Coordinates of C-alpha atoms and ligand atoms in Angstrom, one line a residue:
M1 CA -26.6 -20.2 -62.8
P2 CA -30.3 -19.7 -63.8
L3 CA -32.1 -22.5 -66.8
A4 CA -33.9 -20.8 -69.2
H5 CA -35.9 -24.1 -70.7
P6 CA -36.7 -27.2 -68.8
F7 CA -33.8 -29.7 -71.3
D8 CA -31.4 -26.4 -71.4
D9 CA -29.5 -29.2 -72.8
D10 CA -30.7 -30.2 -75.2
K11 CA -32.3 -26.9 -76.7
L12 CA -30.8 -24.5 -79.7
K13 CA -29.8 -21.8 -76.8
E14 CA -31.5 -17.8 -78.4
E15 CA -28.7 -15.5 -78.3
C16 CA -29.9 -12.2 -76.9
G17 CA -32.8 -9.4 -76.2
I18 CA -32.0 -5.7 -76.7
F19 CA -34.5 -3.2 -75.4
G20 CA -34.6 0.8 -75.1
V21 CA -36.5 3.6 -74.8
V22 CA -36.5 7.5 -75.6
G23 CA -38.8 10.2 -74.0
V24 CA -40.3 8.8 -71.0
A25 CA -39.4 9.5 -68.0
D26 CA -37.9 7.2 -65.5
A27 CA -36.5 5.2 -68.8
A28 CA -34.5 2.6 -66.7
N29 CA -37.6 1.3 -65.4
F30 CA -39.6 0.8 -68.7
V31 CA -35.9 -1.0 -70.2
A32 CA -35.8 -3.2 -66.9
L33 CA -39.4 -4.1 -68.0
G34 CA -38.9 -4.8 -71.6
L35 CA -36.1 -7.6 -71.0
H36 CA -38.0 -8.8 -68.6
A37 CA -40.7 -9.4 -71.3
L38 CA -37.3 -10.7 -73.1
Q39 CA -35.4 -13.1 -70.4
H40 CA -36.3 -15.9 -72.5
R41 CA -34.1 -14.7 -75.6
G42 CA -31.5 -15.2 -72.8
Q43 CA -30.7 -15.6 -68.8
E44 CA -27.4 -15.2 -67.6
A45 CA -27.1 -12.1 -67.5
G46 CA -28.6 -8.4 -68.3
G47 CA -27.1 -4.6 -68.6
I48 CA -29.2 -1.7 -68.4
V49 CA -27.3 2.1 -69.5
V50 CA -29.1 5.5 -68.9
H51 CA -28.3 9.1 -69.5
D52 CA -29.5 12.4 -67.7
A53 CA -28.7 15.2 -68.6
E54 CA -26.8 16.5 -64.7
H55 CA -26.0 12.7 -63.1
G56 CA -24.0 11.7 -67.5
F57 CA -24.1 8.7 -68.3
N58 CA -24.6 5.7 -65.9
S59 CA -25.2 1.8 -66.2
A60 CA -25.6 -1.2 -64.1
R61 CA -24.5 -4.7 -65.8
R62 CA -26.1 -8.1 -63.7
M63 CA -25.1 -12.0 -63.2
G64 CA -28.8 -13.9 -63.6
Y65 CA -32.0 -13.0 -63.9
V66 CA -33.8 -9.1 -64.4
R67 CA -36.4 -9.8 -61.8
D68 CA -33.5 -11.1 -59.1
N69 CA -31.2 -7.7 -60.4
F70 CA -33.6 -4.7 -61.3
T71 CA -36.9 -4.9 -59.6
S72 CA -34.4 -2.9 -56.3
A73 CA -36.0 0.1 -56.0
E74 CA -32.6 1.4 -55.0
L75 CA -30.4 0.5 -58.0
L76 CA -33.1 2.2 -60.6
Q77 CA -32.9 5.0 -58.7
T78 CA -28.7 4.6 -59.3
L79 CA -30.3 4.7 -63.1
P80 CA -32.1 8.3 -63.9
G81 CA -32.4 9.8 -66.9
N82 CA -35.3 9.5 -70.1
I83 CA -32.8 7.8 -72.3
G84 CA -32.0 4.2 -71.2
I85 CA -31.0 0.4 -73.8
G86 CA -30.4 -2.6 -72.7
H87 CA -29.7 -5.8 -72.4
V88 CA -30.2 -10.0 -71.8
R89 CA -27.5 -12.3 -72.5
Y90 CA -27.0 -16.0 -73.0
S91 CA -23.8 -16.6 -74.4
T92 CA -23.3 -17.0 -78.2
A93 CA -20.1 -15.7 -78.5
G94 CA -16.6 -14.5 -76.4
N95 CA -16.3 -17.2 -73.3
K96 CA -19.4 -19.4 -74.2
G97 CA -20.5 -21.0 -70.8
Q98 CA -18.3 -19.0 -68.6
T99 CA -20.1 -15.8 -68.2
A100 CA -18.2 -12.3 -67.4
I101 CA -19.2 -9.5 -66.1
R102 CA -17.1 -7.8 -68.1
D103 CA -18.5 -9.3 -71.5
V104 CA -22.0 -8.5 -70.4
Q105 CA -23.7 -5.6 -72.6
P106 CA -24.4 -3.1 -72.9
F107 CA -21.0 -2.4 -74.0
F108 CA -20.1 1.9 -73.8
G109 CA -17.9 3.9 -75.5
E110 CA -16.4 7.8 -74.8
F111 CA -15.6 9.4 -78.0
S112 CA -14.5 13.3 -79.2
M113 CA -18.3 14.7 -79.8
G114 CA -19.4 12.5 -77.0
G115 CA -20.8 9.1 -74.9
A116 CA -22.5 6.1 -77.2
A117 CA -24.2 2.5 -76.2
I118 CA -24.9 -0.5 -77.3
A119 CA -26.7 -3.5 -77.1
H120 CA -25.9 -6.0 -79.7
N121 CA -28.0 -9.0 -80.5
G122 CA -26.9 -12.2 -83.2
N123 CA -22.8 -12.9 -84.3
L124 CA -20.8 -11.3 -86.8
T125 CA -19.1 -13.7 -88.9
N126 CA -15.2 -11.8 -89.4
A127 CA -15.2 -10.8 -85.2
A128 CA -12.2 -12.6 -84.7
A129 CA -9.9 -11.1 -88.1
L130 CA -11.9 -7.7 -87.1
R131 CA -10.0 -8.4 -83.9
R132 CA -6.9 -9.5 -84.8
D133 CA -7.3 -6.4 -86.9
L134 CA -8.1 -3.8 -84.0
I135 CA -5.6 -4.9 -82.0
D136 CA -2.9 -4.5 -84.6
R137 CA -3.9 -1.3 -84.8
G138 CA -3.5 -0.7 -80.5
A139 CA -7.1 -1.2 -79.6
I140 CA -7.5 -2.7 -75.8
F141 CA -10.3 -5.1 -76.2
Q142 CA -12.0 -5.1 -72.4
S143 CA -14.2 -7.9 -73.1
S144 CA -14.3 -11.5 -74.8
S145 CA -17.5 -10.3 -77.3
D146 CA -17.5 -9.6 -80.9
S147 CA -19.9 -6.8 -80.6
E148 CA -16.4 -5.1 -78.7
C149 CA -14.8 -4.7 -82.4
I150 CA -18.4 -2.2 -82.7
I151 CA -17.3 -0.2 -80.1
H152 CA -13.6 -0.5 -81.3
L153 CA -14.5 0.3 -85.4
M154 CA -16.3 3.5 -84.1
A155 CA -13.6 5.2 -82.4
R156 CA -11.7 4.6 -85.4
S157 CA -13.9 5.9 -87.6
M158 CA -13.2 9.3 -89.4
G159 CA -17.5 10.5 -88.5
R160 CA -18.2 13.4 -87.8
N161 CA -21.1 12.0 -85.1
I162 CA -22.1 8.8 -83.6
P163 CA -24.6 7.8 -85.6
D164 CA -22.7 8.3 -88.7
R165 CA -19.8 6.8 -87.2
M166 CA -22.1 3.5 -86.0
E167 CA -22.9 3.1 -89.3
E168 CA -19.3 2.8 -90.9
A169 CA -19.1 0.9 -88.3
L170 CA -21.2 -1.8 -88.8
R171 CA -20.5 -1.7 -92.4
K172 CA -17.3 -3.0 -91.9
A173 CA -19.5 -6.4 -90.3
E174 CA -20.1 -9.2 -91.2
G175 CA -22.9 -11.7 -90.0
A176 CA -26.3 -11.0 -88.1
F177 CA -26.6 -8.0 -86.3
S178 CA -30.1 -6.3 -85.0
V179 CA -28.0 -3.1 -82.7
V180 CA -29.7 -0.9 -80.4
A181 CA -27.4 2.6 -79.3
M182 CA -28.0 5.7 -77.4
T183 CA -25.8 8.5 -77.3
R184 CA -26.5 11.1 -74.8
T185 CA -30.1 12.6 -76.9
K186 CA -31.0 10.0 -79.4
L187 CA -31.8 6.2 -79.7
M188 CA -30.4 4.8 -82.5
G189 CA -32.0 1.3 -84.5
V190 CA -30.0 -0.7 -87.2
R191 CA -31.5 -4.2 -88.5
D192 CA -28.4 -6.1 -90.4
P193 CA -28.9 -6.2 -94.5
L194 CA -30.4 -10.3 -94.6
G195 CA -32.1 -9.1 -91.4
V196 CA -31.7 -11.5 -89.7
R197 CA -32.7 -11.1 -86.0
P198 CA -35.8 -9.1 -85.5
L199 CA -35.9 -5.4 -84.4
V200 CA -39.7 -3.8 -83.9
L201 CA -40.5 -0.1 -83.4
G202 CA -43.0 1.5 -80.8
K203 CA -44.4 4.0 -79.4
I204 CA -45.3 4.9 -76.0
G205 CA -46.8 8.6 -75.0
D206 CA -44.5 11.4 -76.8
G207 CA -41.2 8.4 -76.5
W208 CA -40.3 5.4 -78.8
A209 CA -39.0 2.3 -78.0
L210 CA -37.0 -0.4 -80.7
S211 CA -37.0 -4.2 -78.9
S212 CA -35.9 -7.3 -80.4
E213 CA -39.6 -8.4 -79.3
T214 CA -43.2 -7.2 -79.6
C215 CA -43.4 -8.6 -76.3
A216 CA -41.6 -6.8 -75.2
L217 CA -43.4 -3.6 -76.1
D218 CA -46.8 -5.2 -74.4
I219 CA -45.6 -5.1 -71.0
I220 CA -44.4 -1.9 -71.0
G221 CA -48.0 -0.6 -72.6
A222 CA -46.2 1.2 -75.9
E223 CA -47.7 0.9 -79.4
F224 CA -46.6 -1.0 -82.3
V225 CA -45.4 0.5 -85.1
R226 CA -43.0 -1.5 -87.1
E227 CA -40.5 -3.8 -87.8
I228 CA -36.9 -2.0 -88.5
E229 CA -36.5 -2.8 -91.6
P230 CA -33.8 -5.4 -93.0
G231 CA -29.8 -3.2 -93.7
E232 CA -32.4 0.4 -92.3
M233 CA -31.0 2.6 -89.3
V234 CA -33.4 4.3 -87.4
V235 CA -32.3 7.4 -85.6
I236 CA -34.3 8.5 -83.0
S237 CA -34.7 11.0 -80.6
A238 CA -38.0 12.9 -78.9
K239 CA -37.6 16.2 -80.4
D240 CA -37.0 15.0 -84.0
G241 CA -39.2 11.7 -84.0
V242 CA -37.9 9.1 -85.9
Q243 CA -35.6 9.3 -89.1
S244 CA -34.5 6.7 -90.9
H245 CA -32.0 5.8 -93.7
F246 CA -30.4 2.5 -95.2
P247 CA -27.2 2.7 -95.5
F248 CA -26.3 -0.7 -96.9
R249 CA -26.7 -2.6 -100.3
R250 CA -29.5 -4.1 -100.1
Q251 CA -30.4 -7.2 -100.9
E252 CA -33.3 -9.8 -100.3
P253 CA -34.7 -10.5 -96.4
R254 CA -33.5 -13.7 -94.7
F255 CA -34.8 -13.4 -91.6
C256 CA -33.7 -16.3 -89.2
I257 CA -37.1 -19.2 -89.3
F258 CA -36.2 -20.6 -86.3
E259 CA -37.6 -17.7 -84.4
Q260 CA -40.9 -19.0 -86.0
V261 CA -40.6 -22.1 -84.4
Y262 CA -38.8 -21.7 -81.1
F263 CA -37.5 -18.4 -79.9
S264 CA -39.8 -15.5 -80.2
R265 CA -42.6 -15.8 -77.4
P266 CA -45.7 -16.9 -79.0
D267 CA -47.4 -13.2 -78.1
S268 CA -45.2 -11.8 -80.5
I269 CA -45.6 -11.0 -84.4
L270 CA -43.1 -11.4 -86.1
S271 CA -42.9 -10.3 -90.2
G272 CA -46.6 -8.9 -89.5
R273 CA -48.0 -12.7 -88.6
S274 CA -48.7 -14.4 -85.0
V275 CA -46.4 -16.7 -84.4
Y276 CA -48.7 -18.6 -82.2
E277 CA -50.5 -18.7 -85.3
T278 CA -47.4 -19.8 -87.6
R279 CA -46.6 -22.6 -84.3
R280 CA -50.7 -23.3 -85.0
Q281 CA -50.3 -23.6 -88.3
I282 CA -47.0 -25.7 -88.4
G283 CA -48.4 -28.3 -85.5
V284 CA -51.3 -28.2 -88.9
E285 CA -49.3 -29.2 -91.9
L286 CA -47.2 -31.7 -89.6
A287 CA -50.5 -33.2 -89.5
R288 CA -51.6 -33.5 -92.9
E289 CA -47.5 -35.0 -93.8
A290 CA -47.4 -36.8 -91.4
P291 CA -50.4 -38.7 -90.2
V292 CA -50.7 -41.7 -87.3
E293 CA -53.7 -43.5 -86.0
A294 CA -53.7 -42.3 -82.2
D295 CA -55.6 -41.8 -79.5
L296 CA -53.6 -38.2 -77.9
V297 CA -51.7 -35.7 -78.9
C298 CA -49.4 -34.6 -75.7
P299 CA -46.9 -31.3 -76.7
V300 CA -43.9 -30.8 -75.0
P301 CA -45.1 -28.3 -73.1
D302 CA -44.8 -25.9 -73.5
S303 CA -42.9 -24.5 -76.7
G304 CA -44.7 -27.4 -78.4
T305 CA -47.8 -26.6 -77.5
P306 CA -49.6 -24.5 -80.1
A307 CA -48.4 -26.7 -83.0
A308 CA -50.2 -30.0 -80.7
I309 CA -52.9 -27.5 -80.3
G310 CA -52.4 -27.6 -85.0
F311 CA -51.7 -31.0 -85.5
S312 CA -55.4 -32.4 -82.9
H313 CA -57.2 -29.9 -85.3
E314 CA -56.3 -30.7 -88.4
S315 CA -56.3 -34.2 -87.6
G316 CA -58.9 -34.2 -85.1
I317 CA -57.3 -36.9 -82.6
P318 CA -57.7 -34.6 -79.3
Y319 CA -55.6 -32.7 -77.5
G320 CA -54.5 -33.2 -74.1
M321 CA -52.2 -32.3 -71.5
G322 CA -49.8 -35.7 -71.0
I323 CA -46.6 -33.6 -69.7
I324 CA -46.8 -31.2 -67.5
R325 CA -44.6 -29.0 -66.5
N326 CA -42.8 -28.2 -63.1
Q327 CA -43.7 -24.1 -63.3
Y328 CA -41.1 -23.1 -59.9
M329 CA -38.6 -25.1 -60.9
G330 CA -36.3 -23.1 -59.7
R331 CA -32.1 -22.4 -58.3
T332 CA -32.5 -24.4 -56.0
F333 CA -32.4 -27.0 -57.5
I334 CA -30.4 -26.3 -60.2
E335 CA -26.6 -26.9 -59.2
P336 CA -28.3 -30.0 -57.5
T337 CA -26.5 -33.4 -55.9
D338 CA -25.3 -35.7 -57.7
A339 CA -28.4 -38.2 -56.9
I340 CA -30.7 -34.8 -57.3
R341 CA -29.2 -34.4 -61.1
N342 CA -29.7 -38.0 -62.5
M343 CA -33.1 -37.3 -62.2
G344 CA -32.9 -34.6 -65.4
V345 CA -36.1 -34.4 -67.0
R346 CA -38.2 -35.4 -64.4
L347 CA -37.3 -32.8 -62.9
K348 CA -38.7 -30.7 -64.6
L349 CA -41.3 -32.2 -66.1
N350 CA -43.6 -35.5 -64.7
V351 CA -46.0 -37.6 -67.3
N352 CA -50.0 -37.0 -66.6
R353 CA -50.2 -41.4 -65.9
A354 CA -54.9 -40.5 -65.9
L355 CA -53.8 -39.5 -69.0
I356 CA -51.3 -41.7 -70.0
A357 CA -51.8 -45.1 -69.7
G358 CA -52.7 -47.3 -72.7
K359 CA -53.2 -45.3 -74.6
R360 CA -51.4 -44.4 -78.6
I361 CA -49.8 -41.2 -78.3
I362 CA -48.6 -38.3 -80.6
L363 CA -46.0 -36.2 -78.7
V364 CA -45.5 -32.9 -80.5
D365 CA -42.3 -31.0 -79.6
D366 CA -40.4 -28.1 -81.5
S367 CA -37.0 -28.8 -82.4
V368 CA -34.6 -32.6 -82.1
V369 CA -31.0 -31.4 -81.5
R370 CA -29.1 -34.0 -79.6
G371 CA -32.0 -36.0 -79.0
T372 CA -31.0 -36.7 -75.8
T373 CA -33.9 -35.4 -74.2
T374 CA -36.6 -37.1 -76.4
R375 CA -35.0 -40.7 -75.5
K376 CA -35.7 -39.9 -71.2
I377 CA -39.0 -39.0 -72.2
K378 CA -40.2 -41.1 -74.8
D379 CA -39.1 -43.7 -71.2
M380 CA -41.4 -41.9 -69.0
L381 CA -44.2 -42.2 -71.1
L382 CA -44.2 -45.7 -71.4
D383 CA -42.9 -46.1 -67.4
A384 CA -46.4 -44.3 -67.4
G385 CA -48.0 -46.9 -69.3
A386 CA -48.4 -45.9 -72.9
A387 CA -49.5 -48.0 -75.9
E388 CA -47.3 -46.3 -78.6
V389 CA -45.3 -43.2 -78.7
H390 CA -45.0 -41.4 -81.8
F391 CA -43.1 -38.2 -82.6
R392 CA -43.7 -35.6 -85.3
I393 CA -41.2 -32.5 -84.6
A394 CA -42.6 -28.7 -85.5
S395 CA -39.3 -28.4 -87.5
P396 CA -37.4 -30.2 -90.1
P397 CA -34.1 -31.8 -88.9
T398 CA -31.2 -29.8 -87.0
A399 CA -28.4 -30.7 -88.7
W400 CA -26.6 -27.3 -89.3
P401 CA -25.4 -24.9 -87.1
C402 CA -26.3 -22.4 -86.9
F403 CA -23.2 -19.4 -86.5
Y404 CA -25.3 -16.1 -86.9
G405 CA -26.2 -15.3 -83.2
V406 CA -28.0 -18.8 -81.4
D407 CA -25.7 -21.9 -79.3
T408 CA -25.9 -25.4 -80.9
P409 CA -23.6 -27.9 -80.1
Q410 CA -21.0 -28.3 -82.5
R411 CA -22.6 -30.3 -86.0
E412 CA -20.9 -34.0 -85.1
K413 CA -23.6 -32.9 -81.7
L414 CA -25.9 -32.5 -83.8
I415 CA -27.9 -35.8 -84.3
A416 CA -29.6 -35.6 -87.7
A417 CA -26.1 -34.5 -88.4
T418 CA -25.4 -38.6 -87.8
M419 CA -28.5 -40.1 -88.9
T420 CA -31.0 -40.6 -91.1
E421 CA -34.8 -39.9 -90.2
D422 CA -35.0 -44.4 -90.1
E423 CA -32.3 -44.5 -88.0
M424 CA -32.3 -41.5 -85.4
R425 CA -36.2 -43.2 -84.6
E426 CA -33.9 -46.6 -83.6
H427 CA -31.7 -45.3 -81.8
L428 CA -34.9 -42.6 -80.0
G429 CA -36.3 -46.2 -79.4
V430 CA -39.6 -44.2 -80.9
D431 CA -42.8 -46.0 -82.4
S432 CA -43.1 -43.2 -85.0
L433 CA -40.9 -40.8 -85.9
R434 CA -41.2 -37.5 -88.9
F435 CA -40.1 -33.9 -89.0
I436 CA -42.1 -31.3 -90.7
S437 CA -40.5 -30.7 -94.1
L438 CA -38.4 -27.4 -94.5
D439 CA -41.8 -26.7 -97.8
G440 CA -44.0 -27.6 -95.0
L441 CA -41.6 -25.5 -92.6
Y442 CA -42.2 -22.3 -95.3
R443 CA -46.4 -22.9 -95.8
A444 CA -46.8 -22.5 -92.2
A445 CA -44.8 -19.5 -91.7
G446 CA -47.4 -17.6 -94.5
H447 CA -45.2 -18.7 -98.0
A448 CA -48.2 -20.8 -99.1
E449 CA -45.7 -21.9 -102.4
G450 CA -43.4 -23.1 -100.1
R451 CA -39.1 -22.6 -100.0
N452 CA -38.3 -20.1 -102.9
T453 CA -35.2 -23.4 -103.5
A454 CA -33.3 -20.1 -105.8
C455 CA -33.4 -17.2 -103.2
P456 CA -35.3 -19.0 -99.5
Q457 CA -37.5 -16.6 -98.2
F458 CA -35.7 -16.5 -95.1
C459 CA -32.8 -18.5 -93.3
D460 CA -32.4 -22.1 -93.0
A461 CA -29.4 -23.7 -92.8
C462 CA -29.4 -25.3 -89.7
F463 CA -32.1 -27.4 -91.3
S464 CA -30.9 -26.9 -94.5
G465 CA -27.0 -26.3 -94.5
E466 CA -27.1 -22.5 -96.8
Y467 CA -26.1 -20.3 -96.0
P468 CA -27.2 -17.2 -96.2
I469 CA -24.3 -15.1 -94.9
K470 CA -20.4 -16.9 -95.1
P471 CA -18.5 -18.0 -91.3
T472 CA -16.1 -16.4 -92.4
D473 CA -14.2 -17.1 -89.3
M474 CA -15.2 -21.3 -88.9
I475 CA -14.2 -21.8 -92.6
A476 CA -10.5 -20.4 -91.0
K477 CA -10.8 -22.7 -88.2
G478 CA -11.8 -26.0 -90.9
F479 CA -15.2 -25.9 -91.0
E480 CA -16.8 -27.7 -94.0
L481 CA -19.8 -25.8 -96.1
K482 CA -22.6 -28.1 -97.6
S483 CA -20.6 -29.4 -101.0
Ligands
SF4_1 S1 -29.2 -21.3 -88.9 FE1 -30.6 -21.6 -88.3 S2 -31.0 -20.6 -86.3 FE2 -29.2 -19.2 -87.3 S3 -30.8 -17.9 -87.8 FE3 -30.1 -19.1 -89.6 S4 -32.6 -20.5 -89.5 FE4 -31.6 -19.2 -87.1

């Protein structure tokens, strides 16, 4: 299985990327390019569905990277049409770690008024209850994915057309969802009432695009129009353009703050701000909150880089590439022998010995999840002759699991759930360890006043334990909310 990040077992894993276009010739090519730009959001599998008046609906779903599957002219010729949607996946629901092709989206349903396909980013927090109920009423599920519930709910809806049915289905769903869907002629996009996961609208020629992130609009040459608003549903056709309405009860938005820290690409725009700039600003805040005397600020590549630049700028301590990432870590070594596997992080990162030796190093990383990688990196720096190692983390301690479309270890596996900051520092064996505060993170994300404790501006449940949407299924399984 391809790896997304040098420390795949020690990072929160985003979930999925979704993309769709309407009103462009050879839509599948655009969808493939869009998915390629969203590959960081899911590397296990991808799928594309298109529609063409002559050939009807066609689809292709494959395991692995977009570039390995959806660049073949032969395959793309089997996907004709000027409307299409796609999905890249890392399994956050269903059978984790054993992705089956039947779990790969988009999902397709044939209704009396025609077919529809959907691609979902997020996680339904009441999926188990919905699924039980649907199965009791005769639904036959094809996959283990929570997203398939949406298709079955649509099948049972009395709505007159597919957009009405999708709207009715999503009113029954709880949790985080950004959805891109299509009929024969219409592209649809929906965001849950809190807008936990992102979704943006773009314009390309006479056509339109929907995407998880703006970076995928850039790759196809589409102009970024706006974000789909929390709770908004858009129905788009080449003929009528974009029609928007708000089918859910209005609520204060709670966008995922971890998108700002790590998930989204730094060249994307979120909530009107450059992700790169927010991350750089996190480094600035971190330098103000947790200064330390040192000789060099280094990022843990690549996600720690903008924050390290901000830290260096604010502190006046020089910035350097003290750790170099092996960019060409390919599949060859992904299923290696035990001897190679034991090399672990060294396969993926190397210390720039000439820069590090004898220096007091500030290492900036985006997060600490289990802490296993942090320890290994510290060992590598000391082996290379670093005089001191100070970790500065661009997010608060991750002490709670996410139930909104991000794969997190069980709570007891999160180092911050079982140790104080001092205990973590001792356990990791570093000279100092500091995390940005929640208020600092909010300031960096554009809220100068910090976090509004009465009504937080973002979802930050993995840091605060305050879940904006009740994790119904998990509570039924025994998960205990913060008292
Ligand atoms: S719990 Fe954390 S990762 Fe999950 S949606 Fe909320 S902020 Fe994002």
